CSV table of C-alpha atoms and ligand atoms in Angstrom, one decimal:
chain,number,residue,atom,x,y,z
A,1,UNK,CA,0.0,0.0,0.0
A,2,UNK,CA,2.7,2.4,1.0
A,3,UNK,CA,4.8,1.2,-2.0
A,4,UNK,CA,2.3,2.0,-4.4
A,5,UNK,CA,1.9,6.0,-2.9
A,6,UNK,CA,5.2,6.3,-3.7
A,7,UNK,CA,5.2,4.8,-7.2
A,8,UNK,CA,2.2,6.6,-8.1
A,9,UNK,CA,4.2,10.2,-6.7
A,10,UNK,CA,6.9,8.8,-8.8
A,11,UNK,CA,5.0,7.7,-12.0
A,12,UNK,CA,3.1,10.7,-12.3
A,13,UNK,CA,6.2,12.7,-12.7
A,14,UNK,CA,7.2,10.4,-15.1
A,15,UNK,CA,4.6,10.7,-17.1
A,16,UNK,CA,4.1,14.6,-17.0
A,17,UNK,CA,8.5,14.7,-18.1
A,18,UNK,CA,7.1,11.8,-21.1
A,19,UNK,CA,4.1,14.4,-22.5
A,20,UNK,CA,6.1,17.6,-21.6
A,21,UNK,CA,8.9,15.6,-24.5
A,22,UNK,CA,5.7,14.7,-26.6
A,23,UNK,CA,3.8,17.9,-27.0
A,24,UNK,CA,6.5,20.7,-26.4
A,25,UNK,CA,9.1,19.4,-29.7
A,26,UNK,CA,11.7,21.6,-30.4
A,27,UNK,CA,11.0,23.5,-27.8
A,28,UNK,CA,11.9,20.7,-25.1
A,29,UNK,CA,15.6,21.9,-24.4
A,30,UNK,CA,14.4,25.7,-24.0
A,31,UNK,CA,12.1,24.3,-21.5
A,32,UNK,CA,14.6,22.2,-19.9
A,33,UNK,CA,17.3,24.9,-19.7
A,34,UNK,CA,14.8,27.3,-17.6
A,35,UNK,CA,14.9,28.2,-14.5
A,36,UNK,CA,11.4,26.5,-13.2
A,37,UNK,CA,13.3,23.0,-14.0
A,38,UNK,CA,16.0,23.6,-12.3
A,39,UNK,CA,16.1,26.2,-9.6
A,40,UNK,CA,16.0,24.0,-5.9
A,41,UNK,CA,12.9,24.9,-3.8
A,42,UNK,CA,12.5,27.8,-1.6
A,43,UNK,CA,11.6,26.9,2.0
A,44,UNK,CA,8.0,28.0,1.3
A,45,UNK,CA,8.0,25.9,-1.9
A,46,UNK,CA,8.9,26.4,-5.7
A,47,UNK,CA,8.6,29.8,-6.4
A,48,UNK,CA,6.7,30.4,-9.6
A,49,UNK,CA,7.2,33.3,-12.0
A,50,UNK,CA,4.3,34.5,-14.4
A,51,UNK,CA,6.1,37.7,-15.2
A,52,UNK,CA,9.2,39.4,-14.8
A,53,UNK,CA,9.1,43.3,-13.2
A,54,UNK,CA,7.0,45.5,-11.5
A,55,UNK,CA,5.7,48.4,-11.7
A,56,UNK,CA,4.5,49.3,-8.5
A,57,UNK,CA,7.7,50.3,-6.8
A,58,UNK,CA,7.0,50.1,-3.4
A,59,UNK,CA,9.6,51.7,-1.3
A,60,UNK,CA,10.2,48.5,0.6
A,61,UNK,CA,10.8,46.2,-1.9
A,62,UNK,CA,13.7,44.3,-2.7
A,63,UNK,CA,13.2,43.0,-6.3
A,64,UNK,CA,15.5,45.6,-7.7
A,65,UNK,CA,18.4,44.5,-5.6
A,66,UNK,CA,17.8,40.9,-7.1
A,67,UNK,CA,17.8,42.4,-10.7
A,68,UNK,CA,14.6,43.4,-11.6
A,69,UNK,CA,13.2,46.4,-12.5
A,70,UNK,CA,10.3,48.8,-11.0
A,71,UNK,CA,8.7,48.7,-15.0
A,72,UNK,CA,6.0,47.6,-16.6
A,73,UNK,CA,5.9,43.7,-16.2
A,74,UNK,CA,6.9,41.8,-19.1
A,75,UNK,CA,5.5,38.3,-19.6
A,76,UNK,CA,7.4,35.0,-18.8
A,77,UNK,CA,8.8,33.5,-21.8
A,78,UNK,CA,7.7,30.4,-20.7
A,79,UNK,CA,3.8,29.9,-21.6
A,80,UNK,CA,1.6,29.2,-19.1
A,81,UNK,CA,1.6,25.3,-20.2
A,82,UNK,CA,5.5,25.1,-21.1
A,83,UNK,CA,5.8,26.2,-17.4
A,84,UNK,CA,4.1,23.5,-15.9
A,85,UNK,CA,6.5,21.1,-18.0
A,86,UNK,CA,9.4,23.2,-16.9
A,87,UNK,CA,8.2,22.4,-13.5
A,88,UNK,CA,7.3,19.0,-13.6
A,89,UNK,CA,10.8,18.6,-15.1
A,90,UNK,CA,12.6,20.1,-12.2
A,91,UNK,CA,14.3,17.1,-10.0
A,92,UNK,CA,13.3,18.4,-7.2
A,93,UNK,CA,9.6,18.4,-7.9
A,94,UNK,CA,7.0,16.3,-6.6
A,95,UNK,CA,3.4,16.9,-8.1
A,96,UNK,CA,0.1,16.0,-6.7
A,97,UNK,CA,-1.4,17.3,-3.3
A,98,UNK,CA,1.2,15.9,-0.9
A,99,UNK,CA,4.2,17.4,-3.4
A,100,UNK,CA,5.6,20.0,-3.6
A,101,UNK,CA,4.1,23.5,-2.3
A,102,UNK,CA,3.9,26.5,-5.6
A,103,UNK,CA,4.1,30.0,-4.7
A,104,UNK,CA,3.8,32.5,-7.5
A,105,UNK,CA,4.1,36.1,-7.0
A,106,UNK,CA,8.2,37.1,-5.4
A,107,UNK,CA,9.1,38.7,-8.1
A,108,UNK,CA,6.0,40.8,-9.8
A,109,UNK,CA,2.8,41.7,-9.0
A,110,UNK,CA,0.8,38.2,-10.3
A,111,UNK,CA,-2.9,40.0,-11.0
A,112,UNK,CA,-1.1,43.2,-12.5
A,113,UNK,CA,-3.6,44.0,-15.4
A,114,UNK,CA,-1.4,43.3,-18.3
A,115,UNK,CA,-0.5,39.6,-16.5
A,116,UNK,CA,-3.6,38.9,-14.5
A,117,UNK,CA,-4.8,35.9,-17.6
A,118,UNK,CA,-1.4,34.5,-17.7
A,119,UNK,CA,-1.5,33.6,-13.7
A,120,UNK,CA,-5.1,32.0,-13.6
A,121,UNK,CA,-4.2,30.0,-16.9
A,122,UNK,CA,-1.2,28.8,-15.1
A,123,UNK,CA,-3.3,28.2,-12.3
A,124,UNK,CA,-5.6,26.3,-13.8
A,125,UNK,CA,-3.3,24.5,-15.5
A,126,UNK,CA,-1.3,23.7,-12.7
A,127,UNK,CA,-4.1,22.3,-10.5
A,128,UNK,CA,-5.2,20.3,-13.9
A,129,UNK,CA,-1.6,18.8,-14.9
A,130,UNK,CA,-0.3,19.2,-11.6
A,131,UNK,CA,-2.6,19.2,-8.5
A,132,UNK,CA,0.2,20.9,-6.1
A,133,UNK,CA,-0.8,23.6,-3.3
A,134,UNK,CA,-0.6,26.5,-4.8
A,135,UNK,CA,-0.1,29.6,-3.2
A,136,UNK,CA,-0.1,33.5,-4.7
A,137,UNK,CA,1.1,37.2,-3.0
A,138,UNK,CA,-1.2,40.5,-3.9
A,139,UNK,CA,-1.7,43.9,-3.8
A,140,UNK,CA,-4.3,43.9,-6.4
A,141,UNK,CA,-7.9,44.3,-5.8
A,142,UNK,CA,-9.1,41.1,-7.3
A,143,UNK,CA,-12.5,42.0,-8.9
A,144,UNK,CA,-15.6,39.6,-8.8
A,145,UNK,CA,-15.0,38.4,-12.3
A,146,UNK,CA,-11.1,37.3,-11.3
A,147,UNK,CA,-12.9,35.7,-8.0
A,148,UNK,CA,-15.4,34.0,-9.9
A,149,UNK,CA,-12.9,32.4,-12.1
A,150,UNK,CA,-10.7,31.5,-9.1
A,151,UNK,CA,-13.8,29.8,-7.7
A,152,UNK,CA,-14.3,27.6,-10.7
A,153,UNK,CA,-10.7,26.6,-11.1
A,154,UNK,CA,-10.1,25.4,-7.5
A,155,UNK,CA,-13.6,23.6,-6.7
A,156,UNK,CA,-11.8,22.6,-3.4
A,157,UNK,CA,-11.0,25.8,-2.9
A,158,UNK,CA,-7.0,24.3,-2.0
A,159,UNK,CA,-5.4,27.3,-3.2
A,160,UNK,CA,-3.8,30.3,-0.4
A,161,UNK,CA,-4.6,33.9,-1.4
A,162,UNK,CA,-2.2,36.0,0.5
A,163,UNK,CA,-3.3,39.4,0.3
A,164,UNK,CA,-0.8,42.1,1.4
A,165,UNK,CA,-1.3,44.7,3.9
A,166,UNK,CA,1.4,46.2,6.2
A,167,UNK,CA,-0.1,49.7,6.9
A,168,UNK,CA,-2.9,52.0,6.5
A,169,UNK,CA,-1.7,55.6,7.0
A,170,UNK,CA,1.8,55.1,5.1
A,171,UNK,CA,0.0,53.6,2.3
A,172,UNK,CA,1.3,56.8,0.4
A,173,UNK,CA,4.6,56.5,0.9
A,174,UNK,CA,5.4,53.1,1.2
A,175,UNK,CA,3.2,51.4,-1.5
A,176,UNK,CA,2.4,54.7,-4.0
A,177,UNK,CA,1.4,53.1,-7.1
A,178,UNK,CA,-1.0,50.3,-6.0
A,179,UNK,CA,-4.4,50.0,-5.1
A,180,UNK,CA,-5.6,51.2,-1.5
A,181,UNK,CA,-5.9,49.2,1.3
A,182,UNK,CA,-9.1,49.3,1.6
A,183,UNK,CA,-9.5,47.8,-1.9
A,184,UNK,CA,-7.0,44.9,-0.4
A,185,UNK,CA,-9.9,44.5,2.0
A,186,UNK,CA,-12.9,44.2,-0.8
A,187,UNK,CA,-10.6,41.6,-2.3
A,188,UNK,CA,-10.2,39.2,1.2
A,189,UNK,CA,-13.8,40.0,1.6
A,190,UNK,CA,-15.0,38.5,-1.8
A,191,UNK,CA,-12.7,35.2,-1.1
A,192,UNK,CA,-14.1,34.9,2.2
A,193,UNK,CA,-17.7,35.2,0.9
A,194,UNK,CA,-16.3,32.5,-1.7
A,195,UNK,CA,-15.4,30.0,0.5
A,196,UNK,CA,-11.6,30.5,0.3
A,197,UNK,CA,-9.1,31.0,3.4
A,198,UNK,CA,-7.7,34.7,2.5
A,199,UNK,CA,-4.4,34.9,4.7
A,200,UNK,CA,-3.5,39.1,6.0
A,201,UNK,CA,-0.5,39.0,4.6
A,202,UNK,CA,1.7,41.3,7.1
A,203,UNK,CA,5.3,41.5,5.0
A,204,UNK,CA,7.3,43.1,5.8
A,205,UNK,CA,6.8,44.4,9.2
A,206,UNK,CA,7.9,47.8,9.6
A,207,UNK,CA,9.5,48.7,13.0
A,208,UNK,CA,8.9,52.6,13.7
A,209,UNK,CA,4.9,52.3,11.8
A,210,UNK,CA,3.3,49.0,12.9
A,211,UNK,CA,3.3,49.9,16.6
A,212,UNK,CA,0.9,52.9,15.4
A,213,UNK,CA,-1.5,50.9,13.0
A,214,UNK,CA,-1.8,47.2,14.0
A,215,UNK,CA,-5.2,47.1,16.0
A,216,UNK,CA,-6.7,49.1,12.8
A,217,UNK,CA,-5.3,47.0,10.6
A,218,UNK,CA,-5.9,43.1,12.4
A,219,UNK,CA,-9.7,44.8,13.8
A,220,UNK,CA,-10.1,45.8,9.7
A,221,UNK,CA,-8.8,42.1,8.4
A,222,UNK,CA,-10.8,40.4,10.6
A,223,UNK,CA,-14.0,42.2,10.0
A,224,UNK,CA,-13.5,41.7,6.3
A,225,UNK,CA,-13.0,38.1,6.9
A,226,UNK,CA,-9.7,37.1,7.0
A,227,UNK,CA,-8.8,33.5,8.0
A,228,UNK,CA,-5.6,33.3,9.4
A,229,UNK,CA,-2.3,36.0,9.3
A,230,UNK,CA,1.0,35.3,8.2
A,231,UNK,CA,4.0,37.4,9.4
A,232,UNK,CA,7.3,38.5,8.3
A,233,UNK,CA,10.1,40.9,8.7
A,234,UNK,CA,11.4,43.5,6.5
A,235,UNK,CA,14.6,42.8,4.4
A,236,UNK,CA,16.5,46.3,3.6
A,237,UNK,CA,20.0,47.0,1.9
A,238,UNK,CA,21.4,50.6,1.4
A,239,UNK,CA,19.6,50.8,-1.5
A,240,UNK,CA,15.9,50.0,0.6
A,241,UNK,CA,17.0,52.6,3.1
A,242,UNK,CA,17.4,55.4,1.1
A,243,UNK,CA,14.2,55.0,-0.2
A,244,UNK,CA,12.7,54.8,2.9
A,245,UNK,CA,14.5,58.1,4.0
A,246,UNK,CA,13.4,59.8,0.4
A,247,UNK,CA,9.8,58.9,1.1
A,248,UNK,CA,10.0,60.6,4.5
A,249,UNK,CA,9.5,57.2,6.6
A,250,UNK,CA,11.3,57.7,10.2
A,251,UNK,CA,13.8,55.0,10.0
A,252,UNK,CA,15.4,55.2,13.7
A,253,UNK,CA,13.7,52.0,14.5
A,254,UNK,CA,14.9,50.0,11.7
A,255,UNK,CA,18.5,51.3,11.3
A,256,UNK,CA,19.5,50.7,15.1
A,257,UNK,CA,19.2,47.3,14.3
A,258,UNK,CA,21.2,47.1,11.6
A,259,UNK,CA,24.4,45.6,13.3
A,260,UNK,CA,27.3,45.7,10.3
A,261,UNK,CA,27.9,48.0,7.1
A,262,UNK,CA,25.8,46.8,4.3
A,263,UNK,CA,27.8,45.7,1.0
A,264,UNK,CA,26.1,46.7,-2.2
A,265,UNK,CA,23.5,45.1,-2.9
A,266,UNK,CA,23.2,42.8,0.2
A,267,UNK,CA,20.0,42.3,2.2
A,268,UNK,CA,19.7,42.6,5.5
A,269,UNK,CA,16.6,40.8,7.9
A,270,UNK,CA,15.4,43.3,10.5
A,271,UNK,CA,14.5,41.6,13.9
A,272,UNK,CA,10.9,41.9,14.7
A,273,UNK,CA,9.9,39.3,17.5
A,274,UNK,CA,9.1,42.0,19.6
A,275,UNK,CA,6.6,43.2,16.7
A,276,UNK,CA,5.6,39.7,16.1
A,277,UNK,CA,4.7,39.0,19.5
A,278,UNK,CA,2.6,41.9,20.2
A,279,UNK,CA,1.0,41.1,16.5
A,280,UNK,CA,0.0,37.6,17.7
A,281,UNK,CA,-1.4,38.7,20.7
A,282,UNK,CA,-3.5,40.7,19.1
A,283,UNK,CA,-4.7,38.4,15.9
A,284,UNK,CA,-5.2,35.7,18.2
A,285,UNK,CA,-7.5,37.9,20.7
A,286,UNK,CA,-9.4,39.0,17.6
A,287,UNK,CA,-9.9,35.0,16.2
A,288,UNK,CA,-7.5,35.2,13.3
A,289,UNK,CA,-5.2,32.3,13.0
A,290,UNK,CA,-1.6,33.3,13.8
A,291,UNK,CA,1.3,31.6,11.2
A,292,UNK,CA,4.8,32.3,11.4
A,293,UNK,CA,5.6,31.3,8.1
A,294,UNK,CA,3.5,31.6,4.3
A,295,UNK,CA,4.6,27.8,4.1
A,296,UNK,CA,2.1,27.4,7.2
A,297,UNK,CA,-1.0,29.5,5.2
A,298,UNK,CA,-0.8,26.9,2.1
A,299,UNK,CA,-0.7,23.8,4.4
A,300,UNK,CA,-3.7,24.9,6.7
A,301,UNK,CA,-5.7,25.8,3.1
A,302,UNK,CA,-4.5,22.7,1.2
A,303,UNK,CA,-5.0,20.3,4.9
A,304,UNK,CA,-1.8,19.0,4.1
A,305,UNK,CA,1.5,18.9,6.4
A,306,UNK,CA,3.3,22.2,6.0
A,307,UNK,CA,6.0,21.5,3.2
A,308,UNK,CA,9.0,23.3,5.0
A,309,UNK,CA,8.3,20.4,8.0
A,310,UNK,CA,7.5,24.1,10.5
A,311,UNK,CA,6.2,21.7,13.1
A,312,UNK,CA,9.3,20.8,13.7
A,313,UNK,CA,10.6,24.0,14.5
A,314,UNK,CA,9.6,26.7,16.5
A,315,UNK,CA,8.1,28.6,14.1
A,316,UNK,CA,4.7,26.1,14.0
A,317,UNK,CA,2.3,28.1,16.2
A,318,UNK,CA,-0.2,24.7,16.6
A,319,UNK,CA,-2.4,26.0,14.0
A,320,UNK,CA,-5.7,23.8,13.7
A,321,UNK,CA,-4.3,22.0,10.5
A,322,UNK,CA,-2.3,20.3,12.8
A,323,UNK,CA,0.6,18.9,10.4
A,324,UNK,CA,2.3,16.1,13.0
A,325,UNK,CA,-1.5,14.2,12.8
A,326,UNK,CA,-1.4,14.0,8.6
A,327,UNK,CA,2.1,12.6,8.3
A,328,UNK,CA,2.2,10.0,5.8
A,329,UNK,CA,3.8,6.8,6.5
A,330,UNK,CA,7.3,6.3,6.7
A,331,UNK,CA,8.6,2.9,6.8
A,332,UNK,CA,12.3,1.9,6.1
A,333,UNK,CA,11.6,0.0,2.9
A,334,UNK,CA,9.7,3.1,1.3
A,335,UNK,CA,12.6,5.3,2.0
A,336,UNK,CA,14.8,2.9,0.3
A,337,UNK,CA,12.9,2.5,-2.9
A,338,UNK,CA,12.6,6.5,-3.0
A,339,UNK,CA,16.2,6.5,-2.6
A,340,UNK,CA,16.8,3.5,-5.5
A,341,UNK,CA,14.5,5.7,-8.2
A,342,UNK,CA,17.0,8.5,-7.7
A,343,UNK,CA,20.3,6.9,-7.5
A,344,UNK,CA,20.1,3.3,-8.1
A,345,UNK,CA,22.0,2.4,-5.2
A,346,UNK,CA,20.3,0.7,-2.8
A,347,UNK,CA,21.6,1.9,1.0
A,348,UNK,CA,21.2,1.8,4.6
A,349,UNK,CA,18.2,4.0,6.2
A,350,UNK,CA,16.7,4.7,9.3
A,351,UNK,CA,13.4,6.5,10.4
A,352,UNK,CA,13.0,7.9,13.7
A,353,UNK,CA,9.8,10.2,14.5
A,354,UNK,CA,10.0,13.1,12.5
A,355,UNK,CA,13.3,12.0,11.4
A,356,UNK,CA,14.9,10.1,8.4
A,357,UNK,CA,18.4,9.3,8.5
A,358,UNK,CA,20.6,7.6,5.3
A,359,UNK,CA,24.2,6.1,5.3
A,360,UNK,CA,25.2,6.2,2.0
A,361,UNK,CA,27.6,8.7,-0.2
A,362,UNK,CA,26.5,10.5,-2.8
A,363,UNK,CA,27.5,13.5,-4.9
A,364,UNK,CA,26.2,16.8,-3.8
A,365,UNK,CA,24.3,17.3,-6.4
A,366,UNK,CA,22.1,13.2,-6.0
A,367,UNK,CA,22.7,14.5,-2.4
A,368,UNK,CA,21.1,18.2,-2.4
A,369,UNK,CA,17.9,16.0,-4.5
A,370,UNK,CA,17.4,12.8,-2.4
A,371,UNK,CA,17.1,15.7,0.8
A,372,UNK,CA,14.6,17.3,-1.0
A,373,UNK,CA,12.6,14.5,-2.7
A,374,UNK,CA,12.3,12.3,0.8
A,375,UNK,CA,11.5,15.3,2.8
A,376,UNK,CA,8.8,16.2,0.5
A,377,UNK,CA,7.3,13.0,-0.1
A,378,UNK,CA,7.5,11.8,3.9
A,379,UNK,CA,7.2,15.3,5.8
A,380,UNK,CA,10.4,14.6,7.5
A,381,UNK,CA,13.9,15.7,8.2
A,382,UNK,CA,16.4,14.0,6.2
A,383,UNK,CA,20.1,13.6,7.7
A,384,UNK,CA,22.9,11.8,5.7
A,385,UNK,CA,25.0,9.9,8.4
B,1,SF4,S1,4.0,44.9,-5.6
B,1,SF4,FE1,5.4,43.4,-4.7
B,1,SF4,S2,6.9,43.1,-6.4
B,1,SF4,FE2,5.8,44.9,-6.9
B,1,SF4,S3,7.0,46.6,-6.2
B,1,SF4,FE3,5.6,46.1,-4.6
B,1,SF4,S4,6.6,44.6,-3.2
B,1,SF4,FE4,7.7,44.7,-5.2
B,2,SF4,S1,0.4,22.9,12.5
B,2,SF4,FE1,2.2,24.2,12.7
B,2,SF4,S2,3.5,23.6,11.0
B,2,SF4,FE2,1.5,22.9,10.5
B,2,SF4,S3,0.5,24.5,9.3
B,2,SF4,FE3,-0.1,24.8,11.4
B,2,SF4,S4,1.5,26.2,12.2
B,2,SF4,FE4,2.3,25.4,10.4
């Protein structure tokens, strides 16, 4: 029984990689050579580009320090379909609802109106191809026709909306060029009336503003109806400051705890526990779900154990998806077989609660996959001994 779970993960990726080589032709090295096939998952998931650029140029953002540019977005080059391919290509990649998690929106704005089409076609065609979690970021005020559509794609509704919010008064300075707030909070109204979890997306945190706006801005969330909250905490690099400082935001707060020079373009992670705790307080007095992590938000709307394994960490915050209760089986013979189909060597294993442990040597490439295909496909930790 356990076997033939992890043939069928296994056979279904097969089968996608023998159609992507059927249908795409020519085109099947271009696909292969892209980024989506090859590019090792984030912790959150694979992260899935419709679009390169944005236009918005919020002053906190750190896409220009990764290469892109505050313009107008320009479409993938990948089509919607050659994307899933690329994806289902990637070594790392488990599909189906237990694989791997897909997060689309870190570097553009995914329901910008010259994109919005492209992302729901990928979506749909990654739930039909694929059936991952899928997870999206926005600032866009998703009308009811875009809802609507959403609705018919995911009849299970297994897809995480994160909708960004992370003030209210500094709207006009930190996030000048998209749509208000309040329009964020139509758009996790009409998910909410749709039967979707919409997550408050609070990222980045800004030390210095937050303090100020965060009973507004949880009280406003909730009444609109958002599920659960997901934190994070602002990145900067010299480059994020002075835009900060230009748009007349009070930096003290955030630059006394930067603790070394900055190099060019290098980012920087701002400590915020002292934010975060004060936020969950807060969220979980109102009834909003408090998650540490945007892994945690596409586990609790997909009912699947969170793909990053947070409840083995501190950052799991007992959420009512309860991950440890949906682990899938792990026996010593199933690790083996996974490890066979990737490396046909057959070698020692161990499993030990939410541990897996493998003597055997590999190169550090067949290393760097086996970590990621057995922690995906059992929900553990994976240790080479
Ligand atoms: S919407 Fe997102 S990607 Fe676009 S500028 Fe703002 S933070 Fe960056
Ligand atoms: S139970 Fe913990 S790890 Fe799992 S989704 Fe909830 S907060 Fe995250």
């Amino acid at each position: 029984m356990q076997s033939s779970r992890i043939l069928s993960f296994l056979s279904n990726k097969e089968k996608l990689i023998a159609e992507a080589r059927r249908f795409t032709g020519s085109n099947f090295r271009r696909i292969l050579r892209d980024g989506h096939a090859r590019r090792r998952p984030r912790p959150c998931g694979l992260t899935v580009h419709v679009a390169l650029n944005c236009p918005f140029a919020c002053t906190y953002c750190y896409i220009e320090d990764m290469g892109f540019k505050f313009q107008q977005p320009i479409k993938y080059p990948l089509s919607s379909l050659e994307t899933v391919y690329a994806i289902a290509l990637n070594p790392y990649f488990i599909p189906g609802k237990m694989g791997t998690f897909l997060a689309i929106g870190s570097i553009s704005e995914p329901f910008h109106p010259a994109i919005y089409e492209n992302t729901l076609s990928l979506i749909r065609l990654i739930n039909e191809k694929l059936g991952n979690p899928i997870q999206f970021s926005t600032k866009m005020y998703l009308n009811e026709g875009v809802i609507i559509k959403l609705s018919e794609q995911m009849k299970d509704r297994s897809i995480s909306p994160l909708i960004t919010i992370v003030t209210l008064k500094y709207h006009d300075k930190l996030e000048p060029r998209t749509p208000p707030p309040e329009k964020r909070f139509e758009t996790i109204e009409k998910l909410s009336e749709r039967g979707f979890k919409p997550t408050l997306f609070l990222r980045p945190i800004i030390p210095g503003i937050i303090e100020e706006e965060i009973d507004d801005l949880l009280e406003k969330a909730y009444e609109h109806g958002a599920y659960s909250i997901v934190v994070g905490s602002l990145r900067v690099s010299n480059k994020i400051i002075d835009r900060l400082m230009n748009a007349g935001i009070d930096v003290t707060s955030i630059i006394e705890r930067i603790n070394k020079p900055l190099k060019a373009s290098e980012q920087f992670t701002i400590e915020t526990s002292k934010e975060k705790k004060l936020i969950r307080e807060k969220a979980e007095k109102l009834g909003l779900i408090y998650l540490q992590s945007a892994c945690c938000a596409n586990a609790l709307s997909a009912g699947v154990p969170c793909y990053s394994l947070c409840f083995t960490s501190k950052i799991c915050t007992k959420c009512p998806n309860n991950c440890p209760s949906k682990l899938p089986k792990a026996d010593e013979e199933s690790v083996q077989e996974v490890i066979r189909f990737l490396t046909f060597k057959l070698v020692d294993v161990e499993v030990k609660g939410f541990d897996i442990y493998v003597y055997g040597h590999f190169s550090k490439k067949k290393r760097s996959q086996v970590k990621v295909v057995l922690s995906t496909i059992f929900r553990r930790r994976v240790y080479f001994a």
